[in-house]
CSV table of C-alpha atoms in Angstrom, one decimal:
chain,number,residue,atom,x,y,z
A,1,UNK,CA,-8.5,-11.5,-30.5
A,2,UNK,CA,-10.0,-12.0,-33.9
A,3,UNK,CA,-11.2,-8.4,-33.9
A,4,UNK,CA,-7.7,-7.2,-32.9
A,5,UNK,CA,-5.9,-9.1,-35.7
A,6,UNK,CA,-8.5,-7.9,-38.2
A,7,UNK,CA,-8.0,-4.3,-37.1
A,8,UNK,CA,-4.2,-4.6,-37.3
A,9,UNK,CA,-4.4,-6.1,-40.8
A,10,UNK,CA,-5.3,-2.8,-42.4
A,11,UNK,CA,-2.4,-0.4,-43.2
A,12,UNK,CA,-4.4,2.7,-42.6
A,13,UNK,CA,-5.5,1.6,-39.2
A,14,UNK,CA,-1.9,0.8,-38.3
A,15,UNK,CA,-1.0,4.4,-39.4
A,16,UNK,CA,-3.6,5.7,-37.0
A,17,UNK,CA,-2.1,3.7,-34.2
A,18,UNK,CA,1.3,4.9,-35.1
A,19,UNK,CA,0.1,8.5,-34.9
A,20,UNK,CA,-1.4,7.9,-31.5
A,21,UNK,CA,1.8,6.3,-30.4
A,22,UNK,CA,3.6,9.4,-31.5
A,23,UNK,CA,1.1,11.8,-29.8
A,24,UNK,CA,-1.7,10.4,-27.7
A,25,UNK,CA,-5.0,12.1,-27.0
A,26,UNK,CA,-5.9,13.4,-30.5
A,27,UNK,CA,-9.2,14.5,-31.9
A,28,UNK,CA,-10.7,13.2,-35.1
A,29,UNK,CA,-9.6,16.4,-36.9
A,30,UNK,CA,-6.0,16.1,-35.7
A,31,UNK,CA,-5.8,12.5,-36.7
A,32,UNK,CA,-7.2,13.2,-40.2
A,33,UNK,CA,-4.6,15.9,-41.0
A,34,UNK,CA,-2.0,14.8,-43.5
A,35,UNK,CA,-3.5,11.3,-44.0
A,36,UNK,CA,-5.0,11.8,-47.4
A,37,UNK,CA,-8.3,10.4,-46.1
A,38,UNK,CA,-11.7,12.0,-45.5
A,39,UNK,CA,-12.9,12.5,-41.9
A,40,UNK,CA,-15.6,9.9,-42.6
A,41,UNK,CA,-13.0,7.3,-43.6
A,42,UNK,CA,-10.9,8.0,-40.6
A,43,UNK,CA,-13.9,7.8,-38.3
A,44,UNK,CA,-14.8,4.4,-39.7
A,45,UNK,CA,-11.3,3.1,-39.1
A,46,UNK,CA,-11.4,4.5,-35.6
A,47,UNK,CA,-14.7,2.7,-35.0
A,48,UNK,CA,-13.0,-0.6,-36.0
A,49,UNK,CA,-10.0,0.1,-33.7
A,50,UNK,CA,-12.4,1.0,-30.8
A,51,UNK,CA,-14.4,-2.2,-31.3
A,52,UNK,CA,-11.1,-4.1,-31.1
A,53,UNK,CA,-10.3,-2.2,-27.9
A,54,UNK,CA,-7.0,-0.9,-29.5
A,55,UNK,CA,-8.2,2.7,-29.2
A,56,UNK,CA,-10.2,4.3,-26.4
A,57,UNK,CA,-12.1,7.6,-26.6
A,58,UNK,CA,-12.7,9.9,-23.8
A,59,UNK,CA,-14.7,13.1,-23.9
A,60,UNK,CA,-13.1,16.3,-22.6
A,61,UNK,CA,-15.8,19.0,-22.7
A,62,UNK,CA,-16.9,19.1,-26.4
A,63,UNK,CA,-13.9,17.3,-27.6
A,64,UNK,CA,-13.5,13.6,-28.1
A,65,UNK,CA,-9.9,12.5,-27.6
A,66,UNK,CA,-8.5,9.2,-28.8
A,67,UNK,CA,-5.9,7.2,-27.0
A,68,UNK,CA,-3.8,4.2,-27.9
A,69,UNK,CA,-4.8,1.2,-25.7
A,70,UNK,CA,-2.0,-1.4,-25.8
A,71,UNK,CA,-3.7,-3.8,-23.3
A,72,UNK,CA,-5.1,-6.1,-26.1
A,73,UNK,CA,-1.6,-6.2,-27.7
A,74,UNK,CA,-0.2,-7.2,-24.2
A,75,UNK,CA,-2.8,-9.9,-24.1
A,76,UNK,CA,-1.7,-11.2,-27.5
A,77,UNK,CA,1.9,-11.2,-26.3
A,78,UNK,CA,0.9,-13.1,-23.2
A,79,UNK,CA,-1.0,-15.7,-25.2
A,80,UNK,CA,1.2,-16.1,-28.3
A,81,UNK,CA,4.6,-15.3,-26.9
A,82,UNK,CA,4.5,-15.9,-23.1
A,83,UNK,CA,2.9,-19.4,-23.4
A,84,UNK,CA,5.5,-20.7,-25.7
A,85,UNK,CA,8.6,-18.7,-24.9
A,86,UNK,CA,8.4,-17.7,-21.3
A,87,UNK,CA,12.1,-17.4,-21.0
A,88,UNK,CA,12.4,-14.7,-23.7
A,89,UNK,CA,11.1,-11.8,-21.7
A,90,UNK,CA,13.1,-9.4,-23.8
A,91,UNK,CA,10.4,-9.8,-26.5
A,92,UNK,CA,7.6,-8.6,-24.3
A,93,UNK,CA,9.8,-5.9,-22.8
A,94,UNK,CA,10.6,-4.6,-26.3
A,95,UNK,CA,6.9,-4.6,-27.2
A,96,UNK,CA,6.0,-2.7,-24.0
A,97,UNK,CA,8.9,-0.2,-24.6
A,98,UNK,CA,7.8,0.4,-28.2
A,99,UNK,CA,4.2,1.2,-27.0
A,100,UNK,CA,5.3,3.6,-24.2
A,101,UNK,CA,8.6,5.1,-25.4
A,102,UNK,CA,7.1,8.3,-26.8
A,103,UNK,CA,5.8,10.7,-24.1
A,104,UNK,CA,2.2,11.6,-24.4
A,105,UNK,CA,1.4,15.2,-25.3
A,106,UNK,CA,-1.6,15.2,-22.9
A,107,UNK,CA,-0.6,14.4,-19.3
A,108,UNK,CA,-2.9,11.5,-18.6
A,109,UNK,CA,-3.1,7.8,-18.9
A,110,UNK,CA,-6.3,6.2,-20.3
A,111,UNK,CA,-6.6,2.5,-20.9
A,112,UNK,CA,-9.6,0.2,-21.5
A,113,UNK,CA,-10.1,-3.5,-21.1
A,114,UNK,CA,-13.0,-5.9,-21.1
A,115,UNK,CA,-13.4,-8.5,-18.4
A,116,UNK,CA,-15.9,-11.4,-18.4
A,117,UNK,CA,-17.3,-10.7,-14.9
A,118,UNK,CA,-20.0,-8.6,-13.3
A,119,UNK,CA,-19.7,-4.9,-12.3
A,120,UNK,CA,-20.2,-5.8,-8.6
A,121,UNK,CA,-17.5,-8.5,-8.7
A,122,UNK,CA,-15.1,-6.2,-10.5
A,123,UNK,CA,-15.7,-3.4,-7.9
A,124,UNK,CA,-15.1,-6.0,-5.2
A,125,UNK,CA,-11.8,-7.0,-6.7
A,126,UNK,CA,-10.7,-3.3,-6.8
A,127,UNK,CA,-11.6,-2.8,-3.1
A,128,UNK,CA,-11.3,-6.1,-1.2
A,129,UNK,CA,-7.8,-6.3,0.5
A,130,UNK,CA,-7.7,-10.1,0.2
A,131,UNK,CA,-8.5,-10.0,-3.5
A,132,UNK,CA,-6.1,-7.1,-4.2
A,133,UNK,CA,-3.3,-9.1,-2.5
A,134,UNK,CA,-3.8,-12.0,-5.0
A,135,UNK,CA,-3.6,-10.1,-8.3
A,136,UNK,CA,-1.2,-7.4,-7.1
A,137,UNK,CA,1.3,-9.8,-5.6
A,138,UNK,CA,0.9,-8.6,-2.0
A,139,UNK,CA,1.2,-4.9,-2.8
A,140,UNK,CA,-1.4,-2.2,-3.4
A,141,UNK,CA,-4.0,-0.1,-1.6
A,142,UNK,CA,-6.0,-0.5,1.6
A,143,UNK,CA,-9.0,1.6,2.6
A,144,UNK,CA,-12.5,1.6,3.9
A,145,UNK,CA,-13.4,3.1,0.5
A,146,UNK,CA,-15.7,5.8,1.9
A,147,UNK,CA,-15.4,9.2,0.3
A,148,UNK,CA,-12.7,11.2,2.2
A,149,UNK,CA,-11.1,8.2,3.9
A,150,UNK,CA,-7.4,7.6,3.5
A,151,UNK,CA,-6.0,5.1,1.0
A,152,UNK,CA,-2.9,3.5,2.5
A,153,UNK,CA,-0.4,1.9,0.1
A,154,UNK,CA,2.0,-1.0,0.3
A,155,UNK,CA,4.8,-0.8,-2.2
A,156,UNK,CA,6.5,-4.1,-1.3
A,157,UNK,CA,5.0,-7.5,-0.4
A,158,UNK,CA,7.0,-7.6,2.8
A,159,UNK,CA,6.5,-3.9,3.6
A,160,UNK,CA,3.9,-2.1,5.6
A,161,UNK,CA,0.9,0.0,4.5
A,162,UNK,CA,1.9,3.6,4.5
A,163,UNK,CA,-0.1,6.8,4.8
A,164,UNK,CA,1.0,8.8,1.8
A,165,UNK,CA,-1.7,11.4,1.6
A,166,UNK,CA,-4.1,9.6,-0.7
A,167,UNK,CA,-7.8,10.0,-0.2
A,168,UNK,CA,-11.0,8.5,-1.7
A,169,UNK,CA,-12.6,11.0,-4.0
A,170,UNK,CA,-15.5,8.9,-5.4
A,171,UNK,CA,-16.9,5.5,-4.5
A,172,UNK,CA,-20.0,4.2,-6.3
A,173,UNK,CA,-20.1,0.4,-6.0
A,174,UNK,CA,-20.3,-1.3,-9.3
A,175,UNK,CA,-19.8,1.9,-11.3
A,176,UNK,CA,-16.9,4.2,-10.3
A,177,UNK,CA,-14.0,4.4,-7.9
A,178,UNK,CA,-11.6,7.4,-7.7
A,179,UNK,CA,-8.8,8.4,-5.3
A,180,UNK,CA,-5.9,10.8,-5.2
A,181,UNK,CA,-2.4,9.5,-5.9
A,182,UNK,CA,0.6,9.8,-3.7
A,183,UNK,CA,3.6,12.0,-4.6
A,184,UNK,CA,7.1,10.7,-5.6
A,185,UNK,CA,9.0,9.0,-2.8
A,186,UNK,CA,12.6,9.4,-1.6
A,187,UNK,CA,13.5,6.3,-3.7
A,188,UNK,CA,12.8,8.3,-6.8
A,189,UNK,CA,15.4,11.0,-6.1
A,190,UNK,CA,17.9,9.3,-8.4
A,191,UNK,CA,15.6,10.0,-11.4
A,192,UNK,CA,16.4,13.7,-11.2
A,193,UNK,CA,19.5,15.7,-12.0
A,194,UNK,CA,19.2,18.0,-8.9
A,195,UNK,CA,17.5,18.4,-5.6
A,196,UNK,CA,15.7,21.4,-7.0
A,197,UNK,CA,14.2,19.4,-9.8
A,198,UNK,CA,13.1,16.7,-7.4
A,199,UNK,CA,11.6,19.2,-5.0
A,200,UNK,CA,9.6,20.7,-7.8
A,201,UNK,CA,8.3,17.3,-8.9
A,202,UNK,CA,7.2,16.5,-5.3
A,203,UNK,CA,4.5,19.2,-5.7
A,204,UNK,CA,2.7,17.1,-8.3
A,205,UNK,CA,-0.5,15.3,-7.3
A,206,UNK,CA,-2.5,13.1,-9.6
A,207,UNK,CA,-5.7,11.1,-9.6
A,208,UNK,CA,-6.7,7.6,-10.4
A,209,UNK,CA,-10.3,6.7,-11.6
A,210,UNK,CA,-11.8,3.3,-12.4
A,211,UNK,CA,-15.0,3.5,-14.5
A,212,UNK,CA,-17.1,0.4,-14.7
A,213,UNK,CA,-19.9,-0.2,-17.2
A,214,UNK,CA,-21.5,-3.0,-19.1
A,215,UNK,CA,-19.7,-3.8,-22.4
A,216,UNK,CA,-21.3,-2.6,-25.6
A,217,UNK,CA,-21.6,-6.3,-26.6
A,218,UNK,CA,-22.9,-8.4,-23.7
A,219,UNK,CA,-20.6,-11.4,-24.4
A,220,UNK,CA,-17.6,-9.2,-23.6
A,221,UNK,CA,-18.8,-8.8,-20.0
A,222,UNK,CA,-17.7,-5.5,-18.3
A,223,UNK,CA,-15.9,-2.6,-19.7
A,224,UNK,CA,-13.2,-1.2,-17.3
A,225,UNK,CA,-11.6,2.2,-18.1
A,226,UNK,CA,-8.7,3.4,-15.9
A,227,UNK,CA,-7.8,7.1,-16.1
A,228,UNK,CA,-4.7,8.4,-14.3
A,229,UNK,CA,-4.7,12.1,-14.8
A,230,UNK,CA,-4.0,15.6,-13.4
A,231,UNK,CA,-0.3,15.3,-14.1
A,232,UNK,CA,1.6,18.6,-14.5
A,233,UNK,CA,3.4,17.7,-17.7
A,234,UNK,CA,3.9,15.0,-20.3
A,235,UNK,CA,7.4,14.5,-18.9
A,236,UNK,CA,6.1,13.6,-15.5
A,237,UNK,CA,8.2,10.9,-13.9
A,238,UNK,CA,5.2,9.7,-12.0
A,239,UNK,CA,3.3,9.3,-15.2
A,240,UNK,CA,6.2,7.5,-16.8
A,241,UNK,CA,6.5,5.1,-13.8
A,242,UNK,CA,2.9,4.3,-13.3
A,243,UNK,CA,1.9,3.7,-17.0
A,244,UNK,CA,3.7,0.4,-17.3
A,245,UNK,CA,2.5,-0.7,-13.8
A,246,UNK,CA,-1.1,-0.2,-14.7
A,247,UNK,CA,-0.8,-2.3,-17.8
A,248,UNK,CA,0.5,-5.2,-15.8
A,249,UNK,CA,-2.1,-4.7,-13.0
A,250,UNK,CA,-5.0,-4.7,-15.5
A,251,UNK,CA,-3.7,-7.8,-17.2
A,252,UNK,CA,-3.4,-9.6,-13.8
A,253,UNK,CA,-6.8,-8.4,-12.7
A,254,UNK,CA,-8.4,-9.7,-15.9
A,255,UNK,CA,-6.7,-13.1,-15.6
A,256,UNK,CA,-7.7,-13.4,-12.0
A,257,UNK,CA,-11.4,-12.5,-12.5
A,258,UNK,CA,-11.7,-14.8,-15.6
A,259,UNK,CA,-10.4,-17.7,-13.7
A,260,UNK,CA,-6.9,-17.9,-15.3
A,261,UNK,CA,-3.6,-18.6,-13.6
A,262,UNK,CA,-1.4,-15.7,-12.6
A,263,UNK,CA,2.3,-15.9,-13.4
A,264,UNK,CA,3.2,-16.2,-9.7
A,265,UNK,CA,1.0,-19.4,-9.5
A,266,UNK,CA,2.6,-21.1,-12.5
């Protein structure tokens, strides 16, 4: 957290975060425009933000795109707000809303977190049904995790696992896990103005990928990057709905693997 507070203390770095909050997935050149700073200066600021895990960078072809990563800010809220004022959930809700209110210009969700565990244990936590049940509150996926096999999903703790057309795309233990995502469900109809708009949205399919690698600094443990992409548009209702959910899941996963108490256990 020292690195996060240090990174946020600089006004120029806060401006870069504001720009990514306004339009996520920008290149270095795009971020430099209109700032009155050289590309070299912006690059140095981005390096500090990346080291603090406030910004994540993903290569798309020859381009390197930068994304706002609010997970560390969520962790700060959990430590400095949740511990002392658990009843005032509106504070955390406001923080979350401020980070996610502006639609992303590029239709994908990219977040990074560091977990003090091993790649194998992290992969196990992503695929073992008994472990998933703990940090996802009785919901989540179930699969044999072989490429091509179905990924059934339970949406409610007292519900059943459903076949929603999801399939395992990649499964490399300790390194990478990817599967197709389900379409919108009947419960989401109320989010649309017409049956036609809902029918069009039902055509959208997306993909979730977990990339696991050793952290750049050994003491940080394992670097986990989650990418939810292939959305049709930045206004995707599925993108809007899953973004907040992934933040909470990543936070709970990190707490679980690092031996902390989950909210439901407290």
